[in-house]
Tab-separated table of C-alpha atoms in Angstrom:
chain	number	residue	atom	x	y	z
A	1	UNK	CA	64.051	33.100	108.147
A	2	UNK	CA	60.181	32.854	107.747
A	3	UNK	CA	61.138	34.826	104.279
A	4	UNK	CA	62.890	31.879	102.692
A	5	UNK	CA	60.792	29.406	103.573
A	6	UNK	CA	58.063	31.354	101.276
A	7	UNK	CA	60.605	31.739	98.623
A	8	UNK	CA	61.506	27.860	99.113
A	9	UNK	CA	58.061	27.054	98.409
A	10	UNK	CA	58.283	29.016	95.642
A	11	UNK	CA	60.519	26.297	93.784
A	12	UNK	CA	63.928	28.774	94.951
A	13	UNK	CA	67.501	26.914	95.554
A	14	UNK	CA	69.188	26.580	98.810
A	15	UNK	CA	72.021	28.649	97.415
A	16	UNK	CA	69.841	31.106	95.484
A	17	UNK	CA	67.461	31.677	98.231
A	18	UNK	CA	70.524	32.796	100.578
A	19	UNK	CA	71.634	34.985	97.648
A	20	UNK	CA	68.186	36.633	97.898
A	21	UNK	CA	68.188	36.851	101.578
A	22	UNK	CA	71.488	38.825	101.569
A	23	UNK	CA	70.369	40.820	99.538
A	24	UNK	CA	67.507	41.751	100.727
A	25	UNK	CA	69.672	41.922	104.170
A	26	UNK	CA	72.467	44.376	102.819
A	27	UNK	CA	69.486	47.080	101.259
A	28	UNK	CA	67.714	47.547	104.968
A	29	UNK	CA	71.426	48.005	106.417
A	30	UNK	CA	71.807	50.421	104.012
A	31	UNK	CA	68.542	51.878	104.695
A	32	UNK	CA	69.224	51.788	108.436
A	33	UNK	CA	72.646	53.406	107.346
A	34	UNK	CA	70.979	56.240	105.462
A	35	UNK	CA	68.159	57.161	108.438
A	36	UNK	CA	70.834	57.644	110.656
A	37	UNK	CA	73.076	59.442	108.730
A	38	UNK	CA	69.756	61.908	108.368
A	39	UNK	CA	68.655	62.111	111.518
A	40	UNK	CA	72.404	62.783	112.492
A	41	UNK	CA	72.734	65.841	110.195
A	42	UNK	CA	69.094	67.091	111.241
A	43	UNK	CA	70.343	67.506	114.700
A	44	UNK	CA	73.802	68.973	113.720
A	45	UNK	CA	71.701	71.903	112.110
A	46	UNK	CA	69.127	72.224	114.652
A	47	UNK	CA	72.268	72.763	117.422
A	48	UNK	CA	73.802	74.992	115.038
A	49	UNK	CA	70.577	77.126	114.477
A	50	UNK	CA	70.177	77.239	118.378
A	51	UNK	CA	73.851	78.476	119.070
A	52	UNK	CA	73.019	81.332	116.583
A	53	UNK	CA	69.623	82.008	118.183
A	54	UNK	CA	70.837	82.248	121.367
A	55	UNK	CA	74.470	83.852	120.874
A	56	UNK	CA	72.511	86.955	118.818
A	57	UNK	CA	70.133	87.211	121.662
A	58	UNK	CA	71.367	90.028	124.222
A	59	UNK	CA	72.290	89.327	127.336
A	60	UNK	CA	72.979	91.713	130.275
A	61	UNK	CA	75.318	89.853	132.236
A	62	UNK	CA	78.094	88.959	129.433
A	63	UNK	CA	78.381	92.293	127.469
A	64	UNK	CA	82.049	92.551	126.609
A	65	UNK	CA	84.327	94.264	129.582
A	66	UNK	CA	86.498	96.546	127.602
A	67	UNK	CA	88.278	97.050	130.909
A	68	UNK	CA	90.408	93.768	130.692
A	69	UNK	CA	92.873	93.737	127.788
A	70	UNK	CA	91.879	90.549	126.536
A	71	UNK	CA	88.444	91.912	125.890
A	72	UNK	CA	89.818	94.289	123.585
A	73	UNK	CA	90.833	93.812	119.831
A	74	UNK	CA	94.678	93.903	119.136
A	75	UNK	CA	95.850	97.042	118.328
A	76	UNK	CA	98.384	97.743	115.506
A	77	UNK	CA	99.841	100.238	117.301
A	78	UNK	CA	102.452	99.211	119.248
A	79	UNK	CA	103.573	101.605	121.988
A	80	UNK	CA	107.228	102.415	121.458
A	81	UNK	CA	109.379	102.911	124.941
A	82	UNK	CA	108.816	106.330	126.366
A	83	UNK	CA	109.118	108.495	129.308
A	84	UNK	CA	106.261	109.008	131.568
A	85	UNK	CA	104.628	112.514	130.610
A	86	UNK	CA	106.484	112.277	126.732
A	87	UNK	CA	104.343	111.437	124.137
A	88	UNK	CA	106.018	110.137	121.244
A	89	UNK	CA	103.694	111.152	117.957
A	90	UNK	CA	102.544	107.801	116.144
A	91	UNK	CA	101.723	107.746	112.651
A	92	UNK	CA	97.613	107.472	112.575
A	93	UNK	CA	94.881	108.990	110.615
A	94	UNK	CA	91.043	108.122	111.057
A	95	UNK	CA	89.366	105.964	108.511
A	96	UNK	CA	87.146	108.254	106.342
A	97	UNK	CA	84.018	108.732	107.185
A	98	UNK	CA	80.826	108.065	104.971
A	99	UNK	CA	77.777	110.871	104.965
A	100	UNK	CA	75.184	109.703	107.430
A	101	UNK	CA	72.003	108.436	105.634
A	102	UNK	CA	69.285	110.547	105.263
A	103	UNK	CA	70.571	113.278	107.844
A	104	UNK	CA	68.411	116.375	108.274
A	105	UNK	CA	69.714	119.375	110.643
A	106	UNK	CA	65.858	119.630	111.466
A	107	UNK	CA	64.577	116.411	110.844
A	108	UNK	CA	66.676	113.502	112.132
A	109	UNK	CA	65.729	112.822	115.914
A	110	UNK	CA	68.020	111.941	119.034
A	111	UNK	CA	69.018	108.024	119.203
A	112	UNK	CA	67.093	106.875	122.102
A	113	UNK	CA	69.667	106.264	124.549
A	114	UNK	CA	68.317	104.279	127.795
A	115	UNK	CA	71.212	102.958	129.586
A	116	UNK	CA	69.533	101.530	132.663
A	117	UNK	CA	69.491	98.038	133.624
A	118	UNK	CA	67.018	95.590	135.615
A	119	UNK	CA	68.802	95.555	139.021
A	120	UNK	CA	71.389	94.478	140.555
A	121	UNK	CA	73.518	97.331	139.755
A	122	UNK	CA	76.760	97.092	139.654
A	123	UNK	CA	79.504	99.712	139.337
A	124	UNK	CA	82.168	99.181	136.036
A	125	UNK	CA	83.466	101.620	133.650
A	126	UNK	CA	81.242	100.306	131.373
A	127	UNK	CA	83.423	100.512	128.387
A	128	UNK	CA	82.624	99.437	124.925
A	129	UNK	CA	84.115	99.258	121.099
A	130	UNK	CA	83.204	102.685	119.365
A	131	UNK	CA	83.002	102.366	115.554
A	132	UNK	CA	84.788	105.383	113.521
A	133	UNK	CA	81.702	106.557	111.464
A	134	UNK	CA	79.758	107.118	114.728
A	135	UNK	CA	82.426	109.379	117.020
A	136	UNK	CA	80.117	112.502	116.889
A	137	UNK	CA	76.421	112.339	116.991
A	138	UNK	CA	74.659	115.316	115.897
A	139	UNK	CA	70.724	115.682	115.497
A	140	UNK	CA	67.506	117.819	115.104
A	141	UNK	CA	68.556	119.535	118.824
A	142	UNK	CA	72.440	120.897	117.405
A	143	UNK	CA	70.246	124.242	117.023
A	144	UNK	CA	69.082	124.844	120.327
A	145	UNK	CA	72.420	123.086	121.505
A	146	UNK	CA	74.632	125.611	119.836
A	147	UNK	CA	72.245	128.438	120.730
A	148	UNK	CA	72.903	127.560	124.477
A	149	UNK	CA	76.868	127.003	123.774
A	150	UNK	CA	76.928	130.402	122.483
A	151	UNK	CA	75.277	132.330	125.175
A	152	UNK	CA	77.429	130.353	127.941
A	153	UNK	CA	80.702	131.203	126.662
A	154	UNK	CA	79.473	135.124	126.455
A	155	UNK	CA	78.831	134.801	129.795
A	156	UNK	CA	80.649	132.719	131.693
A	157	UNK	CA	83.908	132.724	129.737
A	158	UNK	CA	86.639	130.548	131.155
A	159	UNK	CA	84.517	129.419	133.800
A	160	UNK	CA	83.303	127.302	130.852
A	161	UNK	CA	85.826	126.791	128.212
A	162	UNK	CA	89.583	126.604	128.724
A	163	UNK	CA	93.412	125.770	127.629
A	164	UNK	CA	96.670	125.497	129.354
A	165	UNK	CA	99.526	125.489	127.428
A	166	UNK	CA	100.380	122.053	128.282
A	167	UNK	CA	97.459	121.547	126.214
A	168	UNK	CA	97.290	123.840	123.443
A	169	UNK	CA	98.698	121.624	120.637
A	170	UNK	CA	96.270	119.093	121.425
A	171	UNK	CA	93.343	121.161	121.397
A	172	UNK	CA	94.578	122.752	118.287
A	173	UNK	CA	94.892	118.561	116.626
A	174	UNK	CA	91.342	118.574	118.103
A	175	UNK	CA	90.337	121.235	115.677
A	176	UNK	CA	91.610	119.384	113.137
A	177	UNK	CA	90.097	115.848	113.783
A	178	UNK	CA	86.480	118.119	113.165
A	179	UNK	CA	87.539	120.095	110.628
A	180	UNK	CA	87.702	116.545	108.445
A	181	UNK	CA	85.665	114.783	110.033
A	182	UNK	CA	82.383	116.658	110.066
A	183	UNK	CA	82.211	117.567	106.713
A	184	UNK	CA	82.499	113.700	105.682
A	185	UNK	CA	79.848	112.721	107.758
A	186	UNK	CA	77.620	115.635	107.609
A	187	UNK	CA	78.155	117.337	104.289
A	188	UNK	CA	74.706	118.821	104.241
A	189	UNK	CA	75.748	120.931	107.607
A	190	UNK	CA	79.569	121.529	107.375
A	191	UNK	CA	81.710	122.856	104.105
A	192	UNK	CA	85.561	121.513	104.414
A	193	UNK	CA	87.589	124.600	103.387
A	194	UNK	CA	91.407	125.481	103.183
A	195	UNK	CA	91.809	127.191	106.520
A	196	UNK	CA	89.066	125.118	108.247
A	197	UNK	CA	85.419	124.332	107.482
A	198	UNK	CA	82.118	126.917	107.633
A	199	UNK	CA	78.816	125.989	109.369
A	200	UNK	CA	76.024	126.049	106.886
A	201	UNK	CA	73.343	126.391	108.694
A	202	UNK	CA	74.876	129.392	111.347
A	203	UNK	CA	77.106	130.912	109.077
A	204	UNK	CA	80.086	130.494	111.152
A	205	UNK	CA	83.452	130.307	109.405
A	206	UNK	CA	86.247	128.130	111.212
A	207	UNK	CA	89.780	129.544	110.630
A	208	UNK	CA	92.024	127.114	111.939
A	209	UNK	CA	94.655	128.093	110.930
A	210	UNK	CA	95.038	131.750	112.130
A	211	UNK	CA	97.821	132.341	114.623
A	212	UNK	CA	97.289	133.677	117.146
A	213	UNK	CA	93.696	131.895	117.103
A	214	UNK	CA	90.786	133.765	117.165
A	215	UNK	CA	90.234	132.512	120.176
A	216	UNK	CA	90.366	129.643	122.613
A	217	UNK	CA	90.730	126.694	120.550
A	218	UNK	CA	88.339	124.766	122.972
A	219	UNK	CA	85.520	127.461	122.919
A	220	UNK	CA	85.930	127.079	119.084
A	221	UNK	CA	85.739	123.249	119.037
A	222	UNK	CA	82.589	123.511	121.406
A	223	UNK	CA	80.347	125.256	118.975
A	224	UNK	CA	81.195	122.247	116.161
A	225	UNK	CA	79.190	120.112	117.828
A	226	UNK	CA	76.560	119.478	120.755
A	227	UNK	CA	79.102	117.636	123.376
A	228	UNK	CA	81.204	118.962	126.132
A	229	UNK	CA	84.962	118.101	125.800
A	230	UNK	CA	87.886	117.533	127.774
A	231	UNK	CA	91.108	117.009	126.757
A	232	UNK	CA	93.583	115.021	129.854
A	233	UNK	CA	97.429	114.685	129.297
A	234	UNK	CA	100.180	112.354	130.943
A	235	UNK	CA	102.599	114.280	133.109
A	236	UNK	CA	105.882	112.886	134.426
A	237	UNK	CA	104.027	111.201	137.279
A	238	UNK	CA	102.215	109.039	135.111
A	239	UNK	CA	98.326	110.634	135.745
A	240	UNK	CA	96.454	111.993	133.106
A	241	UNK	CA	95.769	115.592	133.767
A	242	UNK	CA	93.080	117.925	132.728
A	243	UNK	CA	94.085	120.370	130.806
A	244	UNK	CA	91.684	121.449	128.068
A	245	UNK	CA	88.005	121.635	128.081
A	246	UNK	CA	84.932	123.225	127.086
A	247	UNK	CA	82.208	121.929	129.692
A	248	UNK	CA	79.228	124.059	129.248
A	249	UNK	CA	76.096	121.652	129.378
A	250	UNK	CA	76.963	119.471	131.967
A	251	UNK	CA	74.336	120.347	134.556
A	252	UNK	CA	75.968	119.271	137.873
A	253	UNK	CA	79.649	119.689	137.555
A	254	UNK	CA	81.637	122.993	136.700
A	255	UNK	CA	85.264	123.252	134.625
A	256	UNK	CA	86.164	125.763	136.931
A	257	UNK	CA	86.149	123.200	139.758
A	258	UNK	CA	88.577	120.592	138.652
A	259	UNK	CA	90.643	122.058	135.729
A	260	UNK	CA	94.232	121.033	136.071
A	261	UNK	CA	93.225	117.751	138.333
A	262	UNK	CA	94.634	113.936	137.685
A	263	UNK	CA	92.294	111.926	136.704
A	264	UNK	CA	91.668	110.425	140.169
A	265	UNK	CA	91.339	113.779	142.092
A	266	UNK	CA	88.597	114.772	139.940
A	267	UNK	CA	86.268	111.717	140.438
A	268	UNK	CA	87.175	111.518	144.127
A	269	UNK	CA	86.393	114.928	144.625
A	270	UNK	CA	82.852	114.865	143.128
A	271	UNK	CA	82.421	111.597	145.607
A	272	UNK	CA	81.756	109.145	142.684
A	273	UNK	CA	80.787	106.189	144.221
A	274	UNK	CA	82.863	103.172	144.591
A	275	UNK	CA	85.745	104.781	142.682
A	276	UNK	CA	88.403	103.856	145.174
A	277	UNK	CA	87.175	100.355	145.626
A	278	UNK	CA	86.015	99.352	142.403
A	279	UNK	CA	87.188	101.801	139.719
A	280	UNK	CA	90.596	103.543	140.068
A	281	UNK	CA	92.981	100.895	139.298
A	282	UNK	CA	90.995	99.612	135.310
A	283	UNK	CA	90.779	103.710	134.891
A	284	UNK	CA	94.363	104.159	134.817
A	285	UNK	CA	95.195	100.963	133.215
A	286	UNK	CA	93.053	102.287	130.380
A	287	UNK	CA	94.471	105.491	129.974
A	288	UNK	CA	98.003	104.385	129.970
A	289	UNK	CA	97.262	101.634	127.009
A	290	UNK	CA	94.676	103.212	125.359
A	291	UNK	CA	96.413	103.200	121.761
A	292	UNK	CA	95.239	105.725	118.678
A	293	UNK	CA	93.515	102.995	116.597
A	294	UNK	CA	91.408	102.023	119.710
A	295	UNK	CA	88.193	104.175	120.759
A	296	UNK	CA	85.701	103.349	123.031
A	297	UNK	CA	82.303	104.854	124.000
A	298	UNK	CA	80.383	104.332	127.536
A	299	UNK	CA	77.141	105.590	128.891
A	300	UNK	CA	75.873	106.791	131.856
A	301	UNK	CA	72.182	108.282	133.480
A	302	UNK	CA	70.912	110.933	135.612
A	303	UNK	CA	67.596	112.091	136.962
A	304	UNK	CA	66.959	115.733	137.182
A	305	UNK	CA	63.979	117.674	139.227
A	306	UNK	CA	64.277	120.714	136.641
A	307	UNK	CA	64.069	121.240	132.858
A	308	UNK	CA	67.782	122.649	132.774
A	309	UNK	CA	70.538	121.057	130.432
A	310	UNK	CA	73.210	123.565	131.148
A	311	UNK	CA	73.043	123.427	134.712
A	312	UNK	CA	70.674	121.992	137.031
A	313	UNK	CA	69.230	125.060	139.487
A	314	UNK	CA	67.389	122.715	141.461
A	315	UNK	CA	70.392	121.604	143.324
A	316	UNK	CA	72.084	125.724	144.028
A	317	UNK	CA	73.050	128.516	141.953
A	318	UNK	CA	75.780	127.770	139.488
A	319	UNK	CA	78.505	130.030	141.220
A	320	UNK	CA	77.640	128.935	144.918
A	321	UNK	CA	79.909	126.876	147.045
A	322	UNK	CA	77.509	124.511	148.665
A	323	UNK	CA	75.593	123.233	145.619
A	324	UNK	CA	74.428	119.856	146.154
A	325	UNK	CA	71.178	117.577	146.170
A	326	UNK	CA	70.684	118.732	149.845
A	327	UNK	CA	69.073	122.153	148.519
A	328	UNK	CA	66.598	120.541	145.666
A	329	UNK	CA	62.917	120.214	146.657
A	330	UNK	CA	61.593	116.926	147.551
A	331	UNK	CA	59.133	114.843	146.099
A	332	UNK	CA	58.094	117.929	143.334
A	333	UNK	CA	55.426	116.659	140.790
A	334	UNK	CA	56.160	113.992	138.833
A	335	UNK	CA	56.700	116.910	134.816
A	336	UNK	CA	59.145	118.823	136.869
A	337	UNK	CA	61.536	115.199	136.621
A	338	UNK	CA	63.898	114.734	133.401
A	339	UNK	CA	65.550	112.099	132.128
A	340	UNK	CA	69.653	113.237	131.962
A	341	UNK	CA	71.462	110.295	129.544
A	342	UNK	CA	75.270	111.224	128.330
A	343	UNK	CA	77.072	109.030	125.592
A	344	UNK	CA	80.977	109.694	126.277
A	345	UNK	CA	83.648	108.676	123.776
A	346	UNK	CA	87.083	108.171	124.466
A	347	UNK	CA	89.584	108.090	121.706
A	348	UNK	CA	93.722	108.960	122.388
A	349	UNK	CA	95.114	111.731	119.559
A	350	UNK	CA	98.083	110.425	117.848
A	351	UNK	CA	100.082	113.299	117.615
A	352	UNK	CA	99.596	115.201	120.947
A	353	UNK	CA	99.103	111.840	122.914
A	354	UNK	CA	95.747	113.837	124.743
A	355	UNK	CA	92.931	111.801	125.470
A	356	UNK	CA	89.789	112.871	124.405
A	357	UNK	CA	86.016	112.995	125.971
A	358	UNK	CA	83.397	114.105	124.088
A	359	UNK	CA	80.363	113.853	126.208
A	360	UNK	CA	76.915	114.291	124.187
A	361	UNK	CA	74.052	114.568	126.897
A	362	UNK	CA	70.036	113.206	126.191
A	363	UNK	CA	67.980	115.088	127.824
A	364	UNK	CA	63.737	114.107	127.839
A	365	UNK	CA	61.527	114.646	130.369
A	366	UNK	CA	60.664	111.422	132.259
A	367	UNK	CA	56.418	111.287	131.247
A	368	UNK	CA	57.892	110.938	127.862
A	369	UNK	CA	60.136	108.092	128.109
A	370	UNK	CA	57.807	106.206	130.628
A	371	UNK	CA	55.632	105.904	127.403
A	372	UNK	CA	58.316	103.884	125.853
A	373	UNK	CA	57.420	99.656	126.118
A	374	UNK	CA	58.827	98.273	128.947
A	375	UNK	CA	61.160	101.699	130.199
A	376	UNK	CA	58.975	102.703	132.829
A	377	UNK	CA	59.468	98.992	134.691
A	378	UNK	CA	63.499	98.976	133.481
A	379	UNK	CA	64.143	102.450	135.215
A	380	UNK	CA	61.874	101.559	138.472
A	381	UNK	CA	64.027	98.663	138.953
A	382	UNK	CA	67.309	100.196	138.437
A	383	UNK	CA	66.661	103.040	140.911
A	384	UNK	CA	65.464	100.698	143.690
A	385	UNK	CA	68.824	98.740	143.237
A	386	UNK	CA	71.235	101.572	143.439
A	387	UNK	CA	73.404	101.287	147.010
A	388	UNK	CA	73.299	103.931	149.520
A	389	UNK	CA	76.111	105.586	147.467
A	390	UNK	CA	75.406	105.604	144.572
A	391	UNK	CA	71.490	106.897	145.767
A	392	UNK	CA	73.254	110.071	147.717
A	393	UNK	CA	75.032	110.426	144.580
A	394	UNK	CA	72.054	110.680	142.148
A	395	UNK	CA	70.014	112.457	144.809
A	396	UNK	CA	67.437	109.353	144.792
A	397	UNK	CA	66.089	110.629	148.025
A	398	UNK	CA	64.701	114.047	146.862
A	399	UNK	CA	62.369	112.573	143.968
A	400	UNK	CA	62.342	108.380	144.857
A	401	UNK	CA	58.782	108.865	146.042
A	402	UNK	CA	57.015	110.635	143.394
A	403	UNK	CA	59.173	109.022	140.803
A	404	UNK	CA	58.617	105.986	141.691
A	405	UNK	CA	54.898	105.479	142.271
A	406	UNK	CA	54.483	107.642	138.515
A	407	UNK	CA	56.608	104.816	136.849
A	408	UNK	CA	55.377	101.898	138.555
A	409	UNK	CA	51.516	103.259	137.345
A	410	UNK	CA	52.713	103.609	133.862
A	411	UNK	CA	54.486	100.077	134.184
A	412	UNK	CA	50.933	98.288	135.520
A	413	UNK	CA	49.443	100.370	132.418
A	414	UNK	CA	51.502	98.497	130.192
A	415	UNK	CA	51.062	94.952	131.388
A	416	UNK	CA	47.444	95.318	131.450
A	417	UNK	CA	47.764	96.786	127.968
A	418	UNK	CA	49.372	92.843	126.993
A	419	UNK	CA	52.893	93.924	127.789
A	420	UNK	CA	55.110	90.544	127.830
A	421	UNK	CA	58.170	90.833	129.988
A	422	UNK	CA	59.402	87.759	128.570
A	423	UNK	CA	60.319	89.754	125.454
A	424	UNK	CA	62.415	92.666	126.995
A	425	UNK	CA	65.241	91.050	125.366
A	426	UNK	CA	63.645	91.338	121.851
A	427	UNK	CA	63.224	94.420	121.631
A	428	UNK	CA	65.941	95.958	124.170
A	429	UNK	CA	69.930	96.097	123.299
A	430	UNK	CA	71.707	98.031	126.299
A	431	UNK	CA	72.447	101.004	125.737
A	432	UNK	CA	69.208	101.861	123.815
């Protein structure tokens, strides 16, 4: 009130004085009014900027888990009522794909696949949403890739490639699916023509549709691109069987050995770990709903004590019975150790009702990768976390020692270099 005593001695009325006082009352309300009503929307955009910071920040632990349906986007598909081991044909056909940029048969390098983890490590399909444009990835190696592919299947034959008749018609749709997709998304490679497509830079000319086929359609498919491929079919007791393949780079598992298999025999006779337990029961979930429109990629890692993709001599000779991680030498020097990375894709063909692999293996030697920020640390700590199983498995025992001391020198390198481990996340997105 000390306010209208100075305007009182001013000569003011009662009346006008309290008219003044209001008013002068009302504005700072208002004012009051207004700075809250600003700091209020300050905040609302400072929490929304924070949710977007920290949702587009990646995080290990909370990567989608294609595994469980409701992880998965809705497919439009919907599976009509069928007999186990009788596909019914639905009617889908891949989006086209768009020429990828700047692609050079010589020029454009390997995506740097790194699919190790800090540890824990934990043991999941690892499954994850595969966009259309990206199903095959082919690089500056297809070359020496298709060089190798080549020789194999002179001389190993159908120890390498393979189709039973179960599986011909998919392996023939197989043929198809590359023979339009290729040239779309590498024109400067592959020529679409009427009976097939022609490589430019070999000078191979795909007849697909020749009948009989020149020859196995998997062998064919095989040279189209630098993957291995397996084709697995539902029989009447509801596993997925498999039943076409071409597996000629694979380095430490042969065709031979577990053509015609279910799906389960094959991973529980190559002892992968924790497949019983932890594994089995998503697997065949998947492969039962796995729908057309749906495709999924996943990634896994090896190490390797020898520079050879096609098959790993360190561990036995290719044709020998008792080939394991038992025979390779321990501890060798620290350039005789590669880094083995393979990017499978899974996708289900709509006609045939197969389900497709294509697995597309990385292959670097490890004093090359350890020069990559922050790798050297990553892969140290993954390979000390592994179980007892999964170590017999990778054959962590014959190289652990050497291995390990090499990366965790190149790891103190980098953090007296000013490496800051409190950036991993910046500059790291699983599975690169």
């Amino acid at each position: 009130m000390s306010g209208l005593r100075e305007l009182a001695r001013d000569g003011l009325s009662t009346d006008k004085m309290m008219q003044v006082y209001h008013s002068i009352e009302l504005h700072s309300l208002r004012s009051a009014a207004y700075l809250a009503l600003g700091i209020a929307i300050i905040a609302i955009i400072f929490i929304n900027i924070f949710k977007r910071l920290y949702n587009s920040s990646p995080v290990r632990s909370n990567s989608p888990d294609l595994e469980k349906p409701a992880a998965r986007a809705a497919s439009k598909f919907k599976e009509p009522e069928r007999e186990l081991g009788k596909w019914i044909p639905m009617d889908f056909k891949r989006p086209v794909a768009p020429p990828y940029p700047d692609w050079d048969v010589y020029t454009t390098k390997p995506l740097p696949y790194r699919p190790f983890r800090h540890g824990p490590y934990h043991i999941t399909m690892g499954l994850r949403s595969m966009k259309w444009d990206e199903w095959i990835e082919l690089d500056n190696q297809f070359l020496k890739f298709h060089a190798d592919k080549v020789r194999r299947i002179e001389e190993r034959g159908t120890k390498c490639c393979k189709t039973a008749p179960e599986g011909y018609d998919g392996a023939l749709e197989l043929l198809e699916e590359f023979c339009d997709y290729l040239p779309q998304r590498y024109p400067s490679l592959f020529q679409k023509t009427p009976v097939g497509m022609n490589n430019l830079a070999t000078g191979e000319v795909f007849d697909i549709t020749a009948r009989p086929l020149a020859e196995d359609p998997m062998a064919m498919a095989s040279r189209m691109v630098q993957d291995d491929l397996a084709i697995m079919y539902e029989k009447p007791d509801g596993q997925y069987y498999l039943l076409a393949g071409a597996i000629l780079l694979a380095g430490f598992w042969r065709l031979e050995d577990k053509f015609g298999m279910p799906l389960s025999e094959i991973h529980t006779s190559g002892d992968v770990p924790g497949f019983k337990q932890k594994l089995e029961k998503g697997m065949m979930n998947f492969f039962r709903r796995v729908k057309p429109d749906g495709p999924v990629l996943r990634n896994n890692y090896f190490l390797q004590v020898d520079d050879q993709l096609a098959w790993s001599s360190s561990i036995g000779d290719e044709d020998s019975e008792g080939s394991s991680w038992t025979t390779a030498e321990k501890n060798k020097a620290v350039e005789h150790h590669w880094f083995r990375s393979e990017r499978q894709s899974l996708r289900r063909l709509p006609r045939s009702g197969g389900v497709v692999f294509t697995i597309r293996t990385y292959f670097h030697p490890i004093k090359e990768i350890a020069e990559e920020p922050y790798v050297p640390g990553r892969l140290a700590s993954a390979i000390r976390s592994w179980g007892d199983d999964v170590a017999r498995y990778k054959g962590r025992e014959r190289y652990q020692e050497t291995m390990l001391e090499y990366l965790d020198k190149k790891h103190e390198e980098q953090m007296a270099e000013g490496l800051v481990l409190e950036k991993e996340d910046e500059t790291h997105t699983y599975p690169l």
